[in-house]
Amino acid sequence: QVQLVESGGGLVQAGGSLRLSCAASGRTFSSRHMGWFRQASGKEREFVAAISWNGYMTYYRDSVKGRFTISRDNAKNTVYLQMSNLKAEDTAVYYCAAYQKGYLVLSGYQQGEKYDSWGQGTQVTVSS
């Protein structure tokens, strides 16, 4: 298992930028695929981005492509979500999650049930 703690959320105006961080515990972080999800008030949790254990593969939901960048620094046990040109519809609680252990292939990455560890979330509010 891996413990995750998100940080970096806050209030930003539309068009602005924000970088979220997810700090992971343990030495097994570098072998886990990772993802970011978000949940707006009263809405279903939705996939945002995912990154393979080695950082070679990245995936994004269509609405954030070109605006968000997921990255990781395994030496620091940290995954990041750089968000730019933020929009009001990006407002949500953002969660990082660790994909099920023991899988080399990152498949079904849009499905929350594929992830077995979750952070507590960090609030991102974009004003228009």
Short mmCIF file of C-alpha atoms in Angstrom, two decimals:
data_model
loop_
_atom_site.label_atom_id
_atom_site.label_comp_id
_atom_site.label_asym_id
_atom_site.label_seq_id
_atom_site.Cartn_x
_atom_site.Cartn_y
_atom_site.Cartn_z
CA GLN A 1 0.00 0.00 0.00
CA VAL A 2 0.95 3.62 -0.44
CA GLN A 3 -0.15 6.69 1.50
CA LEU A 4 -0.87 9.84 -0.51
CA VAL A 5 -1.18 13.49 0.50
CA GLU A 6 -2.24 16.19 -1.97
CA SER A 7 -1.35 19.86 -1.70
CA GLY A 8 -1.28 23.01 -3.82
CA GLY A 9 -4.98 23.69 -4.22
CA GLY A 10 -6.44 27.14 -3.81
CA LEU A 11 -8.38 29.97 -5.40
CA VAL A 12 -7.36 31.22 -8.82
CA GLN A 13 -8.96 33.39 -11.50
CA ALA A 14 -9.97 31.94 -14.84
CA GLY A 15 -6.96 31.80 -17.15
CA GLY A 16 -4.55 31.36 -14.27
CA SER A 17 -2.29 28.47 -13.34
CA LEU A 18 -1.84 26.16 -10.39
CA ARG A 19 0.37 23.17 -9.62
CA LEU A 20 -0.87 20.32 -7.48
CA SER A 21 1.49 17.96 -5.71
CA CYS A 22 0.91 14.48 -4.35
CA ALA A 23 3.46 13.19 -1.88
CA ALA A 24 3.64 9.42 -1.48
CA SER A 25 5.10 7.35 1.31
CA GLY A 26 7.18 4.23 0.99
CA ARG A 27 9.76 2.94 -1.46
CA THR A 28 7.19 1.19 -3.67
CA PHE A 29 5.92 4.45 -5.20
CA SER A 30 8.27 4.19 -8.18
CA SER A 31 6.62 0.93 -9.29
CA ARG A 32 3.05 2.27 -9.26
CA HIS A 33 1.06 3.89 -12.03
CA MET A 34 -0.59 7.05 -10.73
CA GLY A 35 -3.65 9.10 -11.56
CA TRP A 36 -5.50 12.31 -10.79
CA PHE A 37 -9.26 12.47 -10.38
CA ARG A 38 -11.60 15.28 -9.45
CA GLN A 39 -15.07 15.65 -8.02
CA ALA A 40 -17.19 18.78 -8.20
CA SER A 41 -19.91 19.40 -5.63
CA GLY A 42 -22.92 17.22 -6.35
CA LYS A 43 -21.19 15.52 -9.28
CA GLU A 44 -19.61 12.15 -9.96
CA ARG A 45 -15.89 11.69 -9.57
CA GLU A 46 -14.17 11.90 -12.95
CA PHE A 47 -10.81 10.97 -14.38
CA VAL A 48 -8.37 13.79 -15.10
CA ALA A 49 -4.95 12.32 -15.95
CA ALA A 50 -2.75 9.27 -15.46
CA ILE A 51 0.94 8.47 -15.74
CA SER A 52 2.78 5.17 -15.98
CA TRP A 53 5.22 4.07 -13.31
CA ASN A 54 8.23 5.18 -15.34
CA GLY A 55 6.63 8.37 -16.65
CA TYR A 56 6.80 7.22 -20.28
CA MET A 57 3.03 7.15 -20.87
CA THR A 58 0.53 9.85 -19.97
CA TYR A 59 -3.23 10.10 -20.51
CA TYR A 60 -5.73 12.94 -20.15
CA ARG A 61 -9.43 13.53 -20.41
CA ASP A 62 -10.24 15.53 -23.53
CA SER A 63 -11.32 18.68 -21.71
CA VAL A 64 -7.89 19.21 -20.13
CA LYS A 65 -5.61 18.23 -23.01
CA GLY A 66 -3.20 21.03 -23.81
CA ARG A 67 -3.90 22.72 -20.48
CA PHE A 68 -2.88 20.16 -17.85
CA THR A 69 0.37 18.22 -17.57
CA ILE A 70 0.92 15.24 -15.30
CA SER A 71 4.47 14.40 -14.28
CA ARG A 72 6.34 12.55 -11.58
CA ASP A 73 9.64 12.58 -9.76
CA ASN A 74 10.23 9.10 -8.40
CA ALA A 75 13.33 10.22 -6.52
CA LYS A 76 11.07 12.54 -4.51
CA ASN A 77 8.10 10.14 -4.34
CA THR A 78 5.90 12.86 -5.83
CA VAL A 79 3.44 13.18 -8.71
CA TYR A 80 2.38 16.58 -10.03
CA LEU A 81 -0.49 18.09 -11.96
CA GLN A 82 0.41 21.37 -13.62
CA MET A 83 -2.77 23.21 -14.57
CA SER A 84 -2.83 26.24 -16.85
CA ASN A 85 -5.53 28.30 -18.53
CA LEU A 86 -7.90 27.23 -15.80
CA LYS A 87 -11.63 27.44 -16.35
CA ALA A 88 -14.54 27.71 -13.95
CA GLU A 89 -15.54 24.15 -14.82
CA ASP A 90 -12.22 22.92 -13.41
CA THR A 91 -13.47 23.77 -9.92
CA ALA A 92 -13.46 20.56 -7.87
CA VAL A 93 -11.72 18.61 -5.18
CA TYR A 94 -8.71 16.95 -6.79
CA TYR A 95 -7.50 13.53 -5.66
CA CYS A 96 -4.39 11.60 -6.52
CA ALA A 97 -4.55 7.82 -6.58
CA ALA A 98 -2.25 4.84 -6.94
CA TYR A 99 -3.08 2.14 -9.46
CA GLN A 100 -3.37 -1.46 -8.29
CA LYS A 101 0.03 -2.93 -7.55
CA GLY A 102 1.65 -5.60 -9.70
CA TYR A 103 0.53 -4.36 -13.14
CA LEU A 104 3.04 -3.30 -15.78
CA VAL A 105 0.35 -2.25 -18.25
CA LEU A 106 -1.70 0.84 -17.39
CA SER A 107 -5.14 -0.15 -18.63
CA GLY A 108 -8.60 1.05 -17.65
CA TYR A 109 -6.93 4.14 -16.20
CA GLN A 110 -10.17 6.13 -16.44
CA GLN A 111 -11.83 3.81 -13.94
CA GLY A 112 -11.52 4.76 -10.29
CA GLU A 113 -11.92 1.13 -9.24
CA LYS A 114 -8.53 0.36 -10.81
CA TYR A 115 -6.87 2.40 -8.09
CA ASP A 116 -6.50 1.11 -4.56
CA SER A 117 -4.99 4.05 -2.67
CA TRP A 118 -6.34 7.60 -2.50
CA GLY A 119 -5.28 10.90 -1.02
CA GLN A 120 -7.53 13.15 1.05
CA GLY A 121 -8.04 15.65 -1.76
CA THR A 122 -7.23 19.32 -2.28
CA GLN A 123 -9.75 21.99 -3.26
CA VAL A 124 -9.28 23.92 -6.50
CA THR A 125 -11.61 26.87 -7.05
CA VAL A 126 -11.53 28.85 -10.29
CA SER A 127 -13.41 32.14 -10.31
CA SER A 128 -14.86 33.56 -13.50
#
